[in-house]
JSON list of C-alpha atoms in Angstrom, two decimals:
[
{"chain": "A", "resi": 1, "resn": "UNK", "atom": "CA", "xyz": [113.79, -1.31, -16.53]},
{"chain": "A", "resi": 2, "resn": "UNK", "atom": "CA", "xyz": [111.05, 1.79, -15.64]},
{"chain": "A", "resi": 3, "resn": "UNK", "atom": "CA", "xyz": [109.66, 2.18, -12.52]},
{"chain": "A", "resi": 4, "resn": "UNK", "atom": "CA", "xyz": [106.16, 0.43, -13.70]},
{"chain": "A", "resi": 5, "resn": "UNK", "atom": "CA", "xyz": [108.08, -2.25, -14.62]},
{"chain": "A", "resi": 6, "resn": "UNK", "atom": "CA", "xyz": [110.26, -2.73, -11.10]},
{"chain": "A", "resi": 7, "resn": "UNK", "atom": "CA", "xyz": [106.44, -1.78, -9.37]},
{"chain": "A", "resi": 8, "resn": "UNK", "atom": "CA", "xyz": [105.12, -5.16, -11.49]},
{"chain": "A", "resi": 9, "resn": "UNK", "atom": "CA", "xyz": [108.17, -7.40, -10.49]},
{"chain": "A", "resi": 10, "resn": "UNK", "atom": "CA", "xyz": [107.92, -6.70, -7.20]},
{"chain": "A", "resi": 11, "resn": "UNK", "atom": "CA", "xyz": [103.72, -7.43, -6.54]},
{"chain": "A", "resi": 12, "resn": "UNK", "atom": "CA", "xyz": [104.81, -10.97, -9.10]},
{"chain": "A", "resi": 13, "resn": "UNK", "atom": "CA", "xyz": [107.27, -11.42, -6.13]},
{"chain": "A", "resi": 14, "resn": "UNK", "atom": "CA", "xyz": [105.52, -10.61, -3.43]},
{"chain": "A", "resi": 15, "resn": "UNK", "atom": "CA", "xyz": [102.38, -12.38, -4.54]},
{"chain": "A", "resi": 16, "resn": "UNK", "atom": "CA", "xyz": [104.27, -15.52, -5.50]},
{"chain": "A", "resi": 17, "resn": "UNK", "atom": "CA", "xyz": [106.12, -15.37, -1.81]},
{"chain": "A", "resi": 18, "resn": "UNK", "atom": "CA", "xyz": [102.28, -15.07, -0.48]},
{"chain": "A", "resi": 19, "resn": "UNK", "atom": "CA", "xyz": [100.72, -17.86, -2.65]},
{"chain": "A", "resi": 20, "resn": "UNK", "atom": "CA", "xyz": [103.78, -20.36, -1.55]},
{"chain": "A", "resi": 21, "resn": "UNK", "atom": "CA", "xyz": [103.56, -19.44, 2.49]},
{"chain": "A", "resi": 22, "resn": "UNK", "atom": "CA", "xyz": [99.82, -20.57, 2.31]},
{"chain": "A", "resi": 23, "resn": "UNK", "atom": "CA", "xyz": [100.41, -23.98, 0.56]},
{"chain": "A", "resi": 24, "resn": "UNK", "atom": "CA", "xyz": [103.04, -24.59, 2.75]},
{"chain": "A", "resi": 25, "resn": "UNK", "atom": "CA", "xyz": [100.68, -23.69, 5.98]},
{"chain": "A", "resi": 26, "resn": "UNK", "atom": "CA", "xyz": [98.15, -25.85, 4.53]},
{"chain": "A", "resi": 27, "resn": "UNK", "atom": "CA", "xyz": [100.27, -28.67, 4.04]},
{"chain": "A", "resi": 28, "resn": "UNK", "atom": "CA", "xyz": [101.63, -28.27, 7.48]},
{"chain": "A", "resi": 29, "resn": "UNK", "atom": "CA", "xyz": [97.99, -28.17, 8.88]},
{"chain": "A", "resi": 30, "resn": "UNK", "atom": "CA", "xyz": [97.30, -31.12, 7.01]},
{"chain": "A", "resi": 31, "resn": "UNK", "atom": "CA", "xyz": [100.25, -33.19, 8.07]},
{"chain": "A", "resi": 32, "resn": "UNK", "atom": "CA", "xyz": [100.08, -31.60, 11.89]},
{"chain": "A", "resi": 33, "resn": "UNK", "atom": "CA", "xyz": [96.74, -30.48, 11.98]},
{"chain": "A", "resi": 34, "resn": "UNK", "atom": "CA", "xyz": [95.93, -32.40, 15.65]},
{"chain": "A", "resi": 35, "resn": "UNK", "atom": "CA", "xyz": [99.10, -30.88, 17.54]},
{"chain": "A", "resi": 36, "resn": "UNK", "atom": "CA", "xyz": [97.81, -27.93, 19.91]},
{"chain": "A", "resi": 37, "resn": "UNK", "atom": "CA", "xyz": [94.37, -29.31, 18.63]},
{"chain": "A", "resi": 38, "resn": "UNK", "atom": "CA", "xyz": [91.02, -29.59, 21.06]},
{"chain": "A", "resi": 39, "resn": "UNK", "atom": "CA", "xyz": [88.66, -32.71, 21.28]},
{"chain": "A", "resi": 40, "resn": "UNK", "atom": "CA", "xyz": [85.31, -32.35, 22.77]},
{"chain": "A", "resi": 41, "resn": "UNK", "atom": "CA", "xyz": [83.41, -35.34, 23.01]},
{"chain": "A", "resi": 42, "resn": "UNK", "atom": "CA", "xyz": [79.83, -36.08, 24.20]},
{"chain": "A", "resi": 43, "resn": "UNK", "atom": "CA", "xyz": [78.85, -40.03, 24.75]},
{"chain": "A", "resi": 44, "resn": "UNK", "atom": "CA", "xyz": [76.16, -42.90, 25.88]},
{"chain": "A", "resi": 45, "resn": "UNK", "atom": "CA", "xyz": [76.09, -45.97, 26.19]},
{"chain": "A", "resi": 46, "resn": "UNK", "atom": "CA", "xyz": [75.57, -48.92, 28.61]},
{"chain": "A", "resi": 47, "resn": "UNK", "atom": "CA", "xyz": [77.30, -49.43, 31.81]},
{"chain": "A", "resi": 48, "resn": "UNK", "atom": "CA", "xyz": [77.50, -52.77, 33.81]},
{"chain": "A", "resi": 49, "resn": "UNK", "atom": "CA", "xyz": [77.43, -53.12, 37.21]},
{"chain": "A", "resi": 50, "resn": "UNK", "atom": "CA", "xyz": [78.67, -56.41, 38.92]},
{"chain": "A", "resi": 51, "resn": "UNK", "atom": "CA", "xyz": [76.77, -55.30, 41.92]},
{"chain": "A", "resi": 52, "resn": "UNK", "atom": "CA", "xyz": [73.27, -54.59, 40.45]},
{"chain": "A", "resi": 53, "resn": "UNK", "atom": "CA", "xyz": [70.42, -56.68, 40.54]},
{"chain": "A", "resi": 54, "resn": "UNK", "atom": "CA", "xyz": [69.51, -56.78, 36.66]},
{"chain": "A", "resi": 55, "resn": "UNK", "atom": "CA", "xyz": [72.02, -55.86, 33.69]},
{"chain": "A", "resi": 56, "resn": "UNK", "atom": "CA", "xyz": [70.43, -52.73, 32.77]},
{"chain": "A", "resi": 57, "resn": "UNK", "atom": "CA", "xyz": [72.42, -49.57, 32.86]},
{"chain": "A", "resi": 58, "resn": "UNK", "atom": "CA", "xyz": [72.99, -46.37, 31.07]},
{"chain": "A", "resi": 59, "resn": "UNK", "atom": "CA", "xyz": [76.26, -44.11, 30.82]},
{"chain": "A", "resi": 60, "resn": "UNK", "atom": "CA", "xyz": [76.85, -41.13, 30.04]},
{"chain": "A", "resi": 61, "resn": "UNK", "atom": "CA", "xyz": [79.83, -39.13, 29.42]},
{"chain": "A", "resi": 62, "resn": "UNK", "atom": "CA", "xyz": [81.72, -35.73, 28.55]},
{"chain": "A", "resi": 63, "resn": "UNK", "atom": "CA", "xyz": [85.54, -35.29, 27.56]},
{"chain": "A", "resi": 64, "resn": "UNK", "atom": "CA", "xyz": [88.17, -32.53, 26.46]},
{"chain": "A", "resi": 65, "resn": "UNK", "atom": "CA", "xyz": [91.19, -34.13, 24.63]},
{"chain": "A", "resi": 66, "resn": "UNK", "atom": "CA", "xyz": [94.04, -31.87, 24.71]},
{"chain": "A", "resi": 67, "resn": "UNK", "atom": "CA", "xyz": [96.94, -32.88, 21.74]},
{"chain": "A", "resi": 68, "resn": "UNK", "atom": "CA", "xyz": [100.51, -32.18, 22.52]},
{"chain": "A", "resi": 69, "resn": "UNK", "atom": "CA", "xyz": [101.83, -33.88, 19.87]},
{"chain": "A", "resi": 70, "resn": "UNK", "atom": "CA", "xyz": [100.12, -35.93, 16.63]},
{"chain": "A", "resi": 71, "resn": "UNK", "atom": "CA", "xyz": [99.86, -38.80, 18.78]},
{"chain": "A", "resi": 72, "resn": "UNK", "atom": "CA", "xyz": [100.10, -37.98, 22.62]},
{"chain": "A", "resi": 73, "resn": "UNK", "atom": "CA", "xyz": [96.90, -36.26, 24.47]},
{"chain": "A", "resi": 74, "resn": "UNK", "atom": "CA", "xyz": [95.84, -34.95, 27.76]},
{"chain": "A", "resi": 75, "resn": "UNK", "atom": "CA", "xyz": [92.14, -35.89, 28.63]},
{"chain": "A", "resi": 76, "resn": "UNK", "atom": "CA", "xyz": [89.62, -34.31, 31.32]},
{"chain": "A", "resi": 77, "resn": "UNK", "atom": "CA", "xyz": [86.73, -36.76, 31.35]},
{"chain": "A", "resi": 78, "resn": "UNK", "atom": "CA", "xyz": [83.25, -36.41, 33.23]},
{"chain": "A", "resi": 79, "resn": "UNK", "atom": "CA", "xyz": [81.08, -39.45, 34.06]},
{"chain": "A", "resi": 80, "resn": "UNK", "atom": "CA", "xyz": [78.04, -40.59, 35.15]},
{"chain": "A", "resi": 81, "resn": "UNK", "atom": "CA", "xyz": [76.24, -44.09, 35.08]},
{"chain": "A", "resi": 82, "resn": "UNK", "atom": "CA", "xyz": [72.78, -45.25, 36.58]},
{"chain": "A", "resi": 83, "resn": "UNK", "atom": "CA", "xyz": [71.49, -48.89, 37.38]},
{"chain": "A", "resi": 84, "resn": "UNK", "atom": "CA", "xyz": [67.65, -49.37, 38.35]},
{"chain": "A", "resi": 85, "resn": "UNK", "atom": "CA", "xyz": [66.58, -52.82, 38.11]},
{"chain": "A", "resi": 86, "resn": "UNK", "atom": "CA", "xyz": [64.91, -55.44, 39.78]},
{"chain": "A", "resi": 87, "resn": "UNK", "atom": "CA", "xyz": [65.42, -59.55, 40.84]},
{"chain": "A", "resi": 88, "resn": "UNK", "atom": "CA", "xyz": [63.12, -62.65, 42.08]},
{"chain": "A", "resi": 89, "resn": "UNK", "atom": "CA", "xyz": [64.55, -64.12, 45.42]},
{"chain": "A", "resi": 90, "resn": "UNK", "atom": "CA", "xyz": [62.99, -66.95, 47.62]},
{"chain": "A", "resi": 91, "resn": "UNK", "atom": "CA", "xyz": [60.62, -66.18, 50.67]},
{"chain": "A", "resi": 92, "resn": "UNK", "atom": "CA", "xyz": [59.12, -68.77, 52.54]},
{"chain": "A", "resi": 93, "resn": "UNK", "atom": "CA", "xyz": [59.02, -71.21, 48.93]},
{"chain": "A", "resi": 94, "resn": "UNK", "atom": "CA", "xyz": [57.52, -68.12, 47.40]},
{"chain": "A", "resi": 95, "resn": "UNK", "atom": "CA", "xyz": [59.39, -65.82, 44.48]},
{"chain": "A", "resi": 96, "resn": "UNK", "atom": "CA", "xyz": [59.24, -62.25, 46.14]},
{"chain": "A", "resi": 97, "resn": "UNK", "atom": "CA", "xyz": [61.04, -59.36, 43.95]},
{"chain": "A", "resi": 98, "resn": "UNK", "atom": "CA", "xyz": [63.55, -56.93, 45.66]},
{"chain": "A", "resi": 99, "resn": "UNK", "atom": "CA", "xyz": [64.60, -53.86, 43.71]},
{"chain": "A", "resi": 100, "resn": "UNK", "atom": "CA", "xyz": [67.75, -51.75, 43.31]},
{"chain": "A", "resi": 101, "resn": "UNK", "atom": "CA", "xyz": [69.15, -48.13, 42.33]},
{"chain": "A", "resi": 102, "resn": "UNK", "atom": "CA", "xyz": [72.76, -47.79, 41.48]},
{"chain": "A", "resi": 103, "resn": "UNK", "atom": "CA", "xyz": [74.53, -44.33, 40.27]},
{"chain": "A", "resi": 104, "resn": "UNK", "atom": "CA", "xyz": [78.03, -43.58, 40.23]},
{"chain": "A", "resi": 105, "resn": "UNK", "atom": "CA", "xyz": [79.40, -39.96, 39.49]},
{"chain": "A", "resi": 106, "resn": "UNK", "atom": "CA", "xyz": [83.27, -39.08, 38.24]},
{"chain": "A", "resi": 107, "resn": "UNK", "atom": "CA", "xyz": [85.63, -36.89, 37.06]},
{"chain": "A", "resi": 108, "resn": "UNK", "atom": "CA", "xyz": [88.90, -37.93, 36.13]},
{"chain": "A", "resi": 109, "resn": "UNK", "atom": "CA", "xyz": [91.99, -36.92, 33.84]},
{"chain": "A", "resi": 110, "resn": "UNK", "atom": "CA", "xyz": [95.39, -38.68, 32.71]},
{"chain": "A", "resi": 111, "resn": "UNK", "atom": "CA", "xyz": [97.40, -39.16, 29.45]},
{"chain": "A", "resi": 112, "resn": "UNK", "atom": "CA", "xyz": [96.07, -41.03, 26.37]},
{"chain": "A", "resi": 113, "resn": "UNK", "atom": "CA", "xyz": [97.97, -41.97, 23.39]},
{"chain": "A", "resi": 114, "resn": "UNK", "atom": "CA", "xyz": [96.95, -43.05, 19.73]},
{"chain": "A", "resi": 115, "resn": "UNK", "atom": "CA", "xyz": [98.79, -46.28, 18.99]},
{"chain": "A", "resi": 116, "resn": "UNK", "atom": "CA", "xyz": [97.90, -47.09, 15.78]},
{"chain": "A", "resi": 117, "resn": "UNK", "atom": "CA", "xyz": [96.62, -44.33, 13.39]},
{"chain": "A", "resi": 118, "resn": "UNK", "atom": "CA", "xyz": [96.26, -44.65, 9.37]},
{"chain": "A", "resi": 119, "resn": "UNK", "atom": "CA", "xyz": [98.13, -42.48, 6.77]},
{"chain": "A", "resi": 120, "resn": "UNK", "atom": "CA", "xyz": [95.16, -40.19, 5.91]},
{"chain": "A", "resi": 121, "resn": "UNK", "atom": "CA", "xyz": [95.16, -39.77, 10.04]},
{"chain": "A", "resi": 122, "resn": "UNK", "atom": "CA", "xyz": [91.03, -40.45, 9.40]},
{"chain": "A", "resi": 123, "resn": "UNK", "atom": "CA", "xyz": [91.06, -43.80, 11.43]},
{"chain": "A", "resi": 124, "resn": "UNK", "atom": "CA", "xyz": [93.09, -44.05, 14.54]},
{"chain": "A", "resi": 125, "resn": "UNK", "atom": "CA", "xyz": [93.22, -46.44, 17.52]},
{"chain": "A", "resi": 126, "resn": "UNK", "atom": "CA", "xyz": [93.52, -44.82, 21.34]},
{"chain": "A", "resi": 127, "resn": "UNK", "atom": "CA", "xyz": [94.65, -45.73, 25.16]},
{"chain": "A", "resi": 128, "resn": "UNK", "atom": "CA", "xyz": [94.35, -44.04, 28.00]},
{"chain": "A", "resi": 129, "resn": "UNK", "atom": "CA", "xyz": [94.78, -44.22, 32.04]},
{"chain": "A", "resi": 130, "resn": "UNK", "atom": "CA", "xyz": [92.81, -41.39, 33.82]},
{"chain": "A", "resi": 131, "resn": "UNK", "atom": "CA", "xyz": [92.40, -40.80, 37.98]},
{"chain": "A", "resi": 132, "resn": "UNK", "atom": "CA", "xyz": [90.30, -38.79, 39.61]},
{"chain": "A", "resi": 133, "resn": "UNK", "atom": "CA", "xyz": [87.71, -38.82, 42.37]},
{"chain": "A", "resi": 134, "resn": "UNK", "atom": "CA", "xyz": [84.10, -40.66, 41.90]},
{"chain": "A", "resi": 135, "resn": "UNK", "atom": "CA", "xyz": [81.03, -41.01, 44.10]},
{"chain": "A", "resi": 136, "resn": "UNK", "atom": "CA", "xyz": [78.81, -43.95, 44.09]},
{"chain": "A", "resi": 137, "resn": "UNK", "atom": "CA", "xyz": [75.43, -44.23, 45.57]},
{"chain": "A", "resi": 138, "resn": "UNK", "atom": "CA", "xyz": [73.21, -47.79, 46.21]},
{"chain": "A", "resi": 139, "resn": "UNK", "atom": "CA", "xyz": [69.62, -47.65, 47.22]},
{"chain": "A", "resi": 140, "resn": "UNK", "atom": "CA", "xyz": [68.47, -51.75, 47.41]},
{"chain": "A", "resi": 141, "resn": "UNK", "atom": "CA", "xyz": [66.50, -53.98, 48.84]},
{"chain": "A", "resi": 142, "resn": "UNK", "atom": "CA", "xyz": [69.13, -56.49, 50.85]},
{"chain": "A", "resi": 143, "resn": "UNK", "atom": "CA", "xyz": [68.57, -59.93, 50.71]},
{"chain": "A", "resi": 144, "resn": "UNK", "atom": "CA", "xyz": [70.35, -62.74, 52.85]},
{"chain": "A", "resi": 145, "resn": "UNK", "atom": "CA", "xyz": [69.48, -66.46, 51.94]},
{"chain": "A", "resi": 146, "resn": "UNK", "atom": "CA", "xyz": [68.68, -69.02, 54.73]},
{"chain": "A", "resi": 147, "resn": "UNK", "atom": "CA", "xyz": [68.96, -72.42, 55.07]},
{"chain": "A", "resi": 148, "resn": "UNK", "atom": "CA", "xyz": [66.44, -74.21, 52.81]},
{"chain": "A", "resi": 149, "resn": "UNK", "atom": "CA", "xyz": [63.66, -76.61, 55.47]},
{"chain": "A", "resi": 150, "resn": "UNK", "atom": "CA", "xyz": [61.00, -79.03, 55.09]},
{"chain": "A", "resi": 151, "resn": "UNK", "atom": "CA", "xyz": [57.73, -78.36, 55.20]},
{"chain": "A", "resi": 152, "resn": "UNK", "atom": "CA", "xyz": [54.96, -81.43, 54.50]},
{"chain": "A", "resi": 153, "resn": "UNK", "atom": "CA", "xyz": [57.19, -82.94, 52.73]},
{"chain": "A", "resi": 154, "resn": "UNK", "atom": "CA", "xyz": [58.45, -80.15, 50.77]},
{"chain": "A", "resi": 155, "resn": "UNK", "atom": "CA", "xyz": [61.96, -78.17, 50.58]},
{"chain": "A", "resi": 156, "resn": "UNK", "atom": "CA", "xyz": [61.18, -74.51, 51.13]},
{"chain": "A", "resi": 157, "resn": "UNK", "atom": "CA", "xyz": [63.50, -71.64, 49.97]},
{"chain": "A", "resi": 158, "resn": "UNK", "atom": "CA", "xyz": [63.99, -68.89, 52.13]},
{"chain": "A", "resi": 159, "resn": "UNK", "atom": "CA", "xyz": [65.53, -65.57, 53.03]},
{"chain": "A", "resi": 160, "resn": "UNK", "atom": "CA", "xyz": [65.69, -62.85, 55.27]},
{"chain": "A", "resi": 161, "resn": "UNK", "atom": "CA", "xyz": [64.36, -59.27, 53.08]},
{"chain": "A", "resi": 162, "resn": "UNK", "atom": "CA", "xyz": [65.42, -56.01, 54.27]},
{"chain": "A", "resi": 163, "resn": "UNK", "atom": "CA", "xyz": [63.89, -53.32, 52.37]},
{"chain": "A", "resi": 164, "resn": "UNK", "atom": "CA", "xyz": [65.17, -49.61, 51.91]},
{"chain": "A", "resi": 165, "resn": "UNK", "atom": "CA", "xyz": [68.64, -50.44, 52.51]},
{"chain": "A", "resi": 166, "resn": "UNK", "atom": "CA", "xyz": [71.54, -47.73, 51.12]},
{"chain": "A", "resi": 167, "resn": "UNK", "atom": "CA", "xyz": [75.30, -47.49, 50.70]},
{"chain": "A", "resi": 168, "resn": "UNK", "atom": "CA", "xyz": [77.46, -44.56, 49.52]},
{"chain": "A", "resi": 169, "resn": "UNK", "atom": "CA", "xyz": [80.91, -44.17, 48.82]},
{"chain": "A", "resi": 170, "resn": "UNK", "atom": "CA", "xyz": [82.95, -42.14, 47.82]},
{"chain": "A", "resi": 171, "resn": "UNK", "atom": "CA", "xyz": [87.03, -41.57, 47.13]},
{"chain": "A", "resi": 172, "resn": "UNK", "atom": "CA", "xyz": [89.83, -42.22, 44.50]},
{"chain": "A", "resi": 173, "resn": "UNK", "atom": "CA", "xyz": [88.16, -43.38, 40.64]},
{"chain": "A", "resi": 174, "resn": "UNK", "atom": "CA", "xyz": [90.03, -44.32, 37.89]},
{"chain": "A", "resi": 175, "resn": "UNK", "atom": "CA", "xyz": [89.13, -44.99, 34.19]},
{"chain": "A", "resi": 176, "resn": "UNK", "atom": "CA", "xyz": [91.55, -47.17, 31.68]},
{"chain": "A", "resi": 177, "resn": "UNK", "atom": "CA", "xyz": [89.98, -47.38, 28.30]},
{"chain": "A", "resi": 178, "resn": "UNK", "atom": "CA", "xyz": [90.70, -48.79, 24.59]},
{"chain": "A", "resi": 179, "resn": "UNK", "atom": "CA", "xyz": [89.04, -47.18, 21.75]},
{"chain": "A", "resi": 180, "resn": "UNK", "atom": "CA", "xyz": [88.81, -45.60, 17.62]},
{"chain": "A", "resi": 181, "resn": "UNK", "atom": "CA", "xyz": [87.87, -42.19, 16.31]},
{"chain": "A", "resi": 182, "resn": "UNK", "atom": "CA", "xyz": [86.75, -42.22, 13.12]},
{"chain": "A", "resi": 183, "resn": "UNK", "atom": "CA", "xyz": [86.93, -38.53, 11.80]},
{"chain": "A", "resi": 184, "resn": "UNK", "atom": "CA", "xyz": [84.81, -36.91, 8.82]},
{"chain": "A", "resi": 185, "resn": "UNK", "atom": "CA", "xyz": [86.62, -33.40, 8.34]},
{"chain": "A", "resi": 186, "resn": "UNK", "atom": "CA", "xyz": [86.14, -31.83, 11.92]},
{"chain": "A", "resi": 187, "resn": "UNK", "atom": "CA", "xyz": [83.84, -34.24, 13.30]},
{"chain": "A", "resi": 188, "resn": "UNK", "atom": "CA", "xyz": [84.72, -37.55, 15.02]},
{"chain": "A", "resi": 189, "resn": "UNK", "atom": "CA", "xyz": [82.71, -40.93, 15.76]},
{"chain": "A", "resi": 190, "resn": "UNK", "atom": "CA", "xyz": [84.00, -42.79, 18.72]},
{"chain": "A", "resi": 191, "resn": "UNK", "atom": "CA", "xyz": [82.96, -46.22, 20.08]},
{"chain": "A", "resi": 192, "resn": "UNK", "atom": "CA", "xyz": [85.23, -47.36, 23.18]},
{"chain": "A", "resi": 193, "resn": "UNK", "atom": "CA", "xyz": [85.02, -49.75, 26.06]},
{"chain": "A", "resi": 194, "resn": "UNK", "atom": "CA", "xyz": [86.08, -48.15, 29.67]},
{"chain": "A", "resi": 195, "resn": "UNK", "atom": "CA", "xyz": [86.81, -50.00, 32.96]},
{"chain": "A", "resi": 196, "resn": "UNK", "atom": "CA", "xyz": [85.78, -47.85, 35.72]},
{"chain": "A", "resi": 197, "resn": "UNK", "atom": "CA", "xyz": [86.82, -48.10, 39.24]},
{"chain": "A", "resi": 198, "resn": "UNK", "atom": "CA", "xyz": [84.70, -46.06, 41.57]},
{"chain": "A", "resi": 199, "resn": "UNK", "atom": "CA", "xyz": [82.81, -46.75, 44.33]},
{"chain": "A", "resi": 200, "resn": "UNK", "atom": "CA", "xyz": [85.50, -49.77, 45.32]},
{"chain": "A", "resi": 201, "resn": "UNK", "atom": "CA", "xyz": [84.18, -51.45, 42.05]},
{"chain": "A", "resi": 202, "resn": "UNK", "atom": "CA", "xyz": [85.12, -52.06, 38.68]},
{"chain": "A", "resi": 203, "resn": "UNK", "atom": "CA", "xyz": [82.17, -51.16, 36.34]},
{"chain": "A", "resi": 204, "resn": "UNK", "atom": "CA", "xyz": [82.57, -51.89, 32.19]},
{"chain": "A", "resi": 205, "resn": "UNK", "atom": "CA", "xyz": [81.25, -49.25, 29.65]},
{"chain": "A", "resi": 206, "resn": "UNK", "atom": "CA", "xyz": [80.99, -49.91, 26.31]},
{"chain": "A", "resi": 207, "resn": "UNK", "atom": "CA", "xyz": [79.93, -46.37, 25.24]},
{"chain": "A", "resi": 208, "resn": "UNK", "atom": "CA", "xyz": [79.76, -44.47, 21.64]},
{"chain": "A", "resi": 209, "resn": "UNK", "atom": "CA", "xyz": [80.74, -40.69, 21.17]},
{"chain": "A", "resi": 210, "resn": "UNK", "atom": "CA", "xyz": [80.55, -37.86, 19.10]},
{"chain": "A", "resi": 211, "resn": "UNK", "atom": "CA", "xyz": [83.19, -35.00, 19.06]},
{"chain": "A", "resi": 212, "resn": "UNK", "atom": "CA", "xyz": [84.14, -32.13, 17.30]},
{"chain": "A", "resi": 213, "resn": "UNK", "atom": "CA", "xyz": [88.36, -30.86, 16.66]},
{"chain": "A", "resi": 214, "resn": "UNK", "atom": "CA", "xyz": [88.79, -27.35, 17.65]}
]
């Protein structure tokens, strides 16, 4: 064989050795492509607040996902949710309405783990437990009901108002939620529902995300 022919045989070689080493990396990324991986997630949605004086309330949340394994993640999650509403109470038989602020702040982290996921790895169903620390702030009008009287006849509602009352607390939070990432390439739509303890309450977030793999 001449040299031009041993040169040839060995770029063949070399170049078959190259084109094989990339399909097998891509078929490893494909089949292991969320191990080491990154999650970042930005999400809203609505936040209830067994303590508020109306159902209205927003939430809003940020969250890293860190994968150690297809399946198993670590999770640093950021949280805030806001309550401002408003409710009729009884003064002297007349309606009279007292008002509210609610917000509760958060950080938290913990384990997560997807527990059901679909062969394509485009669907997949999620847990996770997270603790942290939280801070929750109340700004409300307080009202105590009295003893209903008689007035001419009548049976009169009442209750004693106290306006500009506030609360704050602050200490361990804690966030256990259930929810499904649906991914397109890179990019992920989540919707989830959260149970939030913080503040010495349990709050329930039904939220939808967007995130991007890294």
């Amino acid at each position: 064989m001449t040299q031009h022919g041993i040169h040839t045989g060995i770029r063949h070689l070399l170049l078959t050795a190259f084109l094989s080493l990339s399909s097998l990396n891509a078929v490893a990324q494909e089949t292991s492509w969320k191990d080491g991986g990154m999650l970042f997630t930005i999400g809203a949605g609505y936040e209830h607040m067994p303590d508020a004086y109306s159902p209205q309330g927003i939430a809003f949340d940020i969250s890293a996902r860190f994968y150690t394994s297809e399946r198993l993640f670590w999770e640093i999650n950021g949280h805030w949710g806001s309550h401002s509403g408003n409710k009729d109470v009884m003064q002297k038989g007349r309606p009279f309405s007292i008002h509210d602020e609610r917000n509760c702040l958060l950080a938290a982290t913990g384990p997560g783990y997807e527990v059901l996921q679909t062969g394509n790895r485009f669907f997949d169903v999620y847990v996770k437990a997270l603790i942290g620390y939280g801070a929750k702030k109340a700004e409300y009008d307080r009202y105590e009901p009295l003893p209903p009287y008689e007035s001419s006849g009548i049976i009169v509602e009442d209750g004693r108002i106290t306006l500009g009352s506030s609360d704050s607390r602050k200490g361990i939070a804690a966030v256990f939620g259930i929810g499904a990432d649906l991914r397109s390439k890179r990019w992920t739509l989540t919707p989830s529902v959260n149970a939030i303890y913080v503040g010495r309450k349990w709050n329930i977030a039904p939220m939808i995300a967007v995130g991007y793999f890294y």
